[in-house]
Tab-separated table of C-alpha atoms in Angstrom:
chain	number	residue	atom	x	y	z
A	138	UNK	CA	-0.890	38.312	-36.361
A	139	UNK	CA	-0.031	39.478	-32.831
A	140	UNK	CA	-3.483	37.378	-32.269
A	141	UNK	CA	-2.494	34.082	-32.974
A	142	UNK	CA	1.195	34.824	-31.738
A	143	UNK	CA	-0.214	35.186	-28.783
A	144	UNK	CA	-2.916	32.254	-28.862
A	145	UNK	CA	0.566	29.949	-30.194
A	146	UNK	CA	2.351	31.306	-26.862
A	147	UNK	CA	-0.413	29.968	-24.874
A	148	UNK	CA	-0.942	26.745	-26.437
A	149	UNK	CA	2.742	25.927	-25.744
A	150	UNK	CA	3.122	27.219	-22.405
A	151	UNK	CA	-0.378	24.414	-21.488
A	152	UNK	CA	1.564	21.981	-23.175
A	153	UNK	CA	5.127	22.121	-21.534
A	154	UNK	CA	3.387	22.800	-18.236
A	155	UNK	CA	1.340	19.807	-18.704
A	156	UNK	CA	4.542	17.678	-19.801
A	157	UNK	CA	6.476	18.795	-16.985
A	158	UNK	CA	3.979	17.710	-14.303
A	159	UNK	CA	4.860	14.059	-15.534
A	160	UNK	CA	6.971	12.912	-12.544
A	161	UNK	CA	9.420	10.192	-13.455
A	162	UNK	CA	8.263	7.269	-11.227
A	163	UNK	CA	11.084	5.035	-11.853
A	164	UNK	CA	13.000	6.076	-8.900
A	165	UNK	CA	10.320	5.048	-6.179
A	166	UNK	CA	9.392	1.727	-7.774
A	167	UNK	CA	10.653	-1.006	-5.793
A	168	UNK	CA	9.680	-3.768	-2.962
A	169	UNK	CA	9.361	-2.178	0.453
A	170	UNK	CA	9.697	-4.595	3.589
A	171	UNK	CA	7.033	-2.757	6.246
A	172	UNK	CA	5.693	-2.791	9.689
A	173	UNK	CA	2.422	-3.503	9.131
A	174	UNK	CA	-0.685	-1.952	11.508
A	175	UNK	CA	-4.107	-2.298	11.390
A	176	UNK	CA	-6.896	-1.161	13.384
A	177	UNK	CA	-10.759	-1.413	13.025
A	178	UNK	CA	-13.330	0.187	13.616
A	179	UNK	CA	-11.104	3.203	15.509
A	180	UNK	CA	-7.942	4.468	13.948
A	181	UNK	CA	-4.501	3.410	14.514
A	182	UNK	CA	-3.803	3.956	18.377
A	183	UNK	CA	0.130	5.458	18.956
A	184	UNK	CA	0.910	2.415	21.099
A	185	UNK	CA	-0.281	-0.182	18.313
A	186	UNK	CA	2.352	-3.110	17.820
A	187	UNK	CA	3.001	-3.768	14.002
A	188	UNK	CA	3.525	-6.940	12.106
A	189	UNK	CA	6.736	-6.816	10.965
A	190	UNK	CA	7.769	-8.216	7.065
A	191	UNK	CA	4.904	-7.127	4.618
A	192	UNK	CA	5.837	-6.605	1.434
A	193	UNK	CA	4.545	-3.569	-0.498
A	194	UNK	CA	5.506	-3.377	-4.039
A	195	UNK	CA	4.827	-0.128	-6.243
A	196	UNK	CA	4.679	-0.655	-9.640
A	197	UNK	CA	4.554	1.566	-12.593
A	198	UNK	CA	1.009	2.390	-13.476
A	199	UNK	CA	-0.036	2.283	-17.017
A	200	UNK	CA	0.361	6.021	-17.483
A	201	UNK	CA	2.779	7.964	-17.399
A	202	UNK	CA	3.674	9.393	-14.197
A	203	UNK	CA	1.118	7.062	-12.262
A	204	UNK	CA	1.931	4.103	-10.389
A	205	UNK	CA	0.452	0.597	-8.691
A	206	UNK	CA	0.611	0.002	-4.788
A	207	UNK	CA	0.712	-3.303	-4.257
A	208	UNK	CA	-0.028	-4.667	-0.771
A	209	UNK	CA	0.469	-8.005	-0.447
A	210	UNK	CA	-1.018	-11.048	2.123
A	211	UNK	CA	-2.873	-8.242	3.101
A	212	UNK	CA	-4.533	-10.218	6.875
A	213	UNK	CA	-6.193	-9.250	9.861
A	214	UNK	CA	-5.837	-11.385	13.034
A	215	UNK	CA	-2.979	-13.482	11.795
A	216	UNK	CA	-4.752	-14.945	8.533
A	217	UNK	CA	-3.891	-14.036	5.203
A	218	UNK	CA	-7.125	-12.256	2.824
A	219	UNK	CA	-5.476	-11.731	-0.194
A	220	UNK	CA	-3.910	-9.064	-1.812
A	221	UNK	CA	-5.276	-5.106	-2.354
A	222	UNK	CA	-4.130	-3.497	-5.225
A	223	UNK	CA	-4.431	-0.002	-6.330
A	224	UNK	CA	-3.721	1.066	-10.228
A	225	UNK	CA	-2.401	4.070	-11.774
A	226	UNK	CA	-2.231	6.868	-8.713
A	227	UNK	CA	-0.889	9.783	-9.804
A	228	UNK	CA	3.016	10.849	-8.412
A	229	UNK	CA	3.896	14.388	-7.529
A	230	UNK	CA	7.403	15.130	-6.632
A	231	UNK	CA	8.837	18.613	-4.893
A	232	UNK	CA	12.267	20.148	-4.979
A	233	UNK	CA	13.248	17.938	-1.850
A	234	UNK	CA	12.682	14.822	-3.458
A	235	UNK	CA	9.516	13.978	-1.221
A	236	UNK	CA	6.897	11.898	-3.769
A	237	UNK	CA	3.379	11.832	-2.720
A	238	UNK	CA	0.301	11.123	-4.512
A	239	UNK	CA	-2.373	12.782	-6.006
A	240	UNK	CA	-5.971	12.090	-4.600
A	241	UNK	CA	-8.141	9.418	-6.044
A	242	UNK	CA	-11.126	7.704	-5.896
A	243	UNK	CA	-11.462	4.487	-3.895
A	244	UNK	CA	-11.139	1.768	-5.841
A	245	UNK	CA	-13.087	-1.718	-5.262
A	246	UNK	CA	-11.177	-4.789	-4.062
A	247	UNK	CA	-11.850	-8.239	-3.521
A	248	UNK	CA	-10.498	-10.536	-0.479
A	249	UNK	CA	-11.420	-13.548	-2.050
A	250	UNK	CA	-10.005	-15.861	0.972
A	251	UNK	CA	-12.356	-14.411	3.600
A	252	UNK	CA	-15.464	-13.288	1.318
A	253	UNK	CA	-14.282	-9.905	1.782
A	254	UNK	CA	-15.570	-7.025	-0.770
A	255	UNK	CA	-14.335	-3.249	-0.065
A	256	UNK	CA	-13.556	-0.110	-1.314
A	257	UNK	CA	-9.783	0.871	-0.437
A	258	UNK	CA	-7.482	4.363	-1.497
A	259	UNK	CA	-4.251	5.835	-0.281
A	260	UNK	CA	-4.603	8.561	2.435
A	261	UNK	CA	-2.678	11.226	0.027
A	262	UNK	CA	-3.151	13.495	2.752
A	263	UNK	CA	-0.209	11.720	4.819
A	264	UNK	CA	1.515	9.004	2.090
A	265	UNK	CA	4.997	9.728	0.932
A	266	UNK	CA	7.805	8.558	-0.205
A	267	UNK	CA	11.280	10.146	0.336
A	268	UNK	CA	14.853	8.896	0.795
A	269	UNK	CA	14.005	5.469	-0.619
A	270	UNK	CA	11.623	4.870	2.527
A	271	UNK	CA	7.544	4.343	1.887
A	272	UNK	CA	5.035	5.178	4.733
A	273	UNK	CA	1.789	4.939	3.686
A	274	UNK	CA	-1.973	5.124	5.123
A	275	UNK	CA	-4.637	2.777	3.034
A	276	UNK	CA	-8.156	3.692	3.769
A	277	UNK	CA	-10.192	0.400	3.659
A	278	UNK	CA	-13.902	0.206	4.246
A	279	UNK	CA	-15.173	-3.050	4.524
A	280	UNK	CA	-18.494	-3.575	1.878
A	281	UNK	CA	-21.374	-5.952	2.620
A	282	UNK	CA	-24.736	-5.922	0.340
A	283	UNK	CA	-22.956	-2.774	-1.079
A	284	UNK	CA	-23.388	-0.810	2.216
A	285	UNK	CA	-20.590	0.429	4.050
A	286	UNK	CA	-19.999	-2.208	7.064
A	287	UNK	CA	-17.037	-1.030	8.839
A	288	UNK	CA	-13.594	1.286	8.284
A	289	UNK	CA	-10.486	-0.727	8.233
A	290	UNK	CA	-7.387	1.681	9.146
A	291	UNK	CA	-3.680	0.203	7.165
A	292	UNK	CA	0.189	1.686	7.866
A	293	UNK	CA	2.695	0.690	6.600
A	294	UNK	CA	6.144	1.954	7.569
A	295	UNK	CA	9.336	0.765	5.665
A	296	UNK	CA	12.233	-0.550	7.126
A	297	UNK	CA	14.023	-1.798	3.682
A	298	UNK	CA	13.223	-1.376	0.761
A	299	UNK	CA	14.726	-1.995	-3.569
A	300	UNK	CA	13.272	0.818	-4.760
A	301	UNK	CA	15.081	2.639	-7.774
A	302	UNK	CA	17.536	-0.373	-8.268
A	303	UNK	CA	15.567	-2.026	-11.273
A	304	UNK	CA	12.819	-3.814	-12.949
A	305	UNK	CA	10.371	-4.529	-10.379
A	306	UNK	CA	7.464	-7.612	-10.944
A	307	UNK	CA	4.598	-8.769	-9.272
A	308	UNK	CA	6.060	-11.797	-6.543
A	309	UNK	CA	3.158	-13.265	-4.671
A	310	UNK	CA	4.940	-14.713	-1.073
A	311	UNK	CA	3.385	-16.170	1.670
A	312	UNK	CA	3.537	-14.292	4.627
A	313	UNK	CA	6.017	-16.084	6.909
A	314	UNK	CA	6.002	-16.246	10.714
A	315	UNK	CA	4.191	-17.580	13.692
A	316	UNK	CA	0.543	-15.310	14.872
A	317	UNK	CA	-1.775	-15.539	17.066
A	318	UNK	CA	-5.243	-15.361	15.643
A	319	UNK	CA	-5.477	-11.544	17.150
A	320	UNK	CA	-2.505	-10.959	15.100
A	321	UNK	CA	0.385	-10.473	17.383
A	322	UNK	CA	3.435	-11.902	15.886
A	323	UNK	CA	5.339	-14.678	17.920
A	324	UNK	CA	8.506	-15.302	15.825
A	325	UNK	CA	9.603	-17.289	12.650
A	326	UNK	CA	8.962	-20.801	14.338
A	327	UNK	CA	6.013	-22.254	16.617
A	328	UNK	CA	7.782	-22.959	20.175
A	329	UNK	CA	7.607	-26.094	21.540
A	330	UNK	CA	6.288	-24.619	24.873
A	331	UNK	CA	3.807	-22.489	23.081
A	332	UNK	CA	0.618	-23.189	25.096
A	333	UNK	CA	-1.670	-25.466	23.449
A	334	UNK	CA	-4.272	-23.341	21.125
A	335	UNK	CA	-4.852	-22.568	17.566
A	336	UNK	CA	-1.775	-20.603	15.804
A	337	UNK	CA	-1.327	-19.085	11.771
A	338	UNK	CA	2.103	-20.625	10.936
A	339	UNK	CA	3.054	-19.000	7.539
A	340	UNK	CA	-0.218	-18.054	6.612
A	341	UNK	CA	-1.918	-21.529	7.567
A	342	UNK	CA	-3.549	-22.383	10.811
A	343	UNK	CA	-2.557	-24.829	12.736
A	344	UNK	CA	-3.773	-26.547	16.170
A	345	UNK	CA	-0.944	-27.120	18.596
């Protein structure tokens, strides 16, 4: 009797333990307006100038206690690839209210705008959330005959952000803004005494 007492105490004690590492994702699922950097092949240099205005969106994953980072217009020198998405990362949360994420495999993505194939995953190492403000690291290694061709180093730092307020879906934007095509942002509207070249204008490029 004291036997399977003992084997019942056990048995529940797994279960609530593995109930209460469910962390309730609601409140970090939002849309997160970043500064966007990105570096390649070397990682992100301290004096690195970031896009501002990319939208990250984290979604509920389709488990409990997981959710979807969204990245949208993800781009490198001014023209928009496409988007990366990565599904159902696992959310820890500690008694200071600081979410981070549980490590995963990289997961294959597809940036079907430039041909693009690679294999991309949070950096859980540095990737929180706290306060209602996202900054995130996204490992990205560009593919190429399935062979590893070259790292591609993401952050994104918030600067506003919906997250907690409510029901969050999927809004696909166009990047807005005037680049160069090394990606240094110029403003929201092409000068008219921009020297003459070629410029991405809202995610299209255009010859001035």
């Amino acid at each position: 009797m004291k036997k399977f007492l003992l084997s019942l105490a056990v048995l529940f004690t797994a279960t609530f333990s593995a109930n209460a590492q469910v962390v309730d994702t609601k409140p970090i699922c939002g849309t997160y307006t970043c500064d966007f950097y990105l570096s390649m092949p070397d990682p992100i240099p301290d004096d690195l100038e970031p896009i501002p205005g990319t939208p990250v969106q984290i979604l509920p994953g389709e488990e409990a206690g997981t959710i979807n980072f969204f990245l949208q217009n993800f781009s490198m020198s001014g023209q928009v690839l496409g988007d990366v998405l990565l599904k159902n990362i696992k959310v820890q949360c500690d008694a200071e209210g600081k979410y981070t994420f549980v490590e995963h495999d990289a997961q294959r993505v597809e940036l079907p705008a430039a041909g693009i194939v690679a294999d991309a995953k949070l950096n859980c190492a540095t990737t929180y959330v706290k306060n209602g403000k996202l900054y995130a690291d996204v490992d990205i290694v560009w593919i190429m005959n399935d062979v590893p061709v070259s790292p591609i180093y993401v952050r994104l730092i918030s600067t506003a952000s919906t997250a907690g307020i409510g029901e969050v879906s999927v809004n696909r934007t166009t990047r807005n803004g005037v680049y160069t095509l090394d990606g240094r942002f110029l403003g929201n509207e092409l000068k008219a005494n921009a020297p003459k070249g070629v410029y991405v204008v809202n995610g299209k490029k255009i010859l001035k």
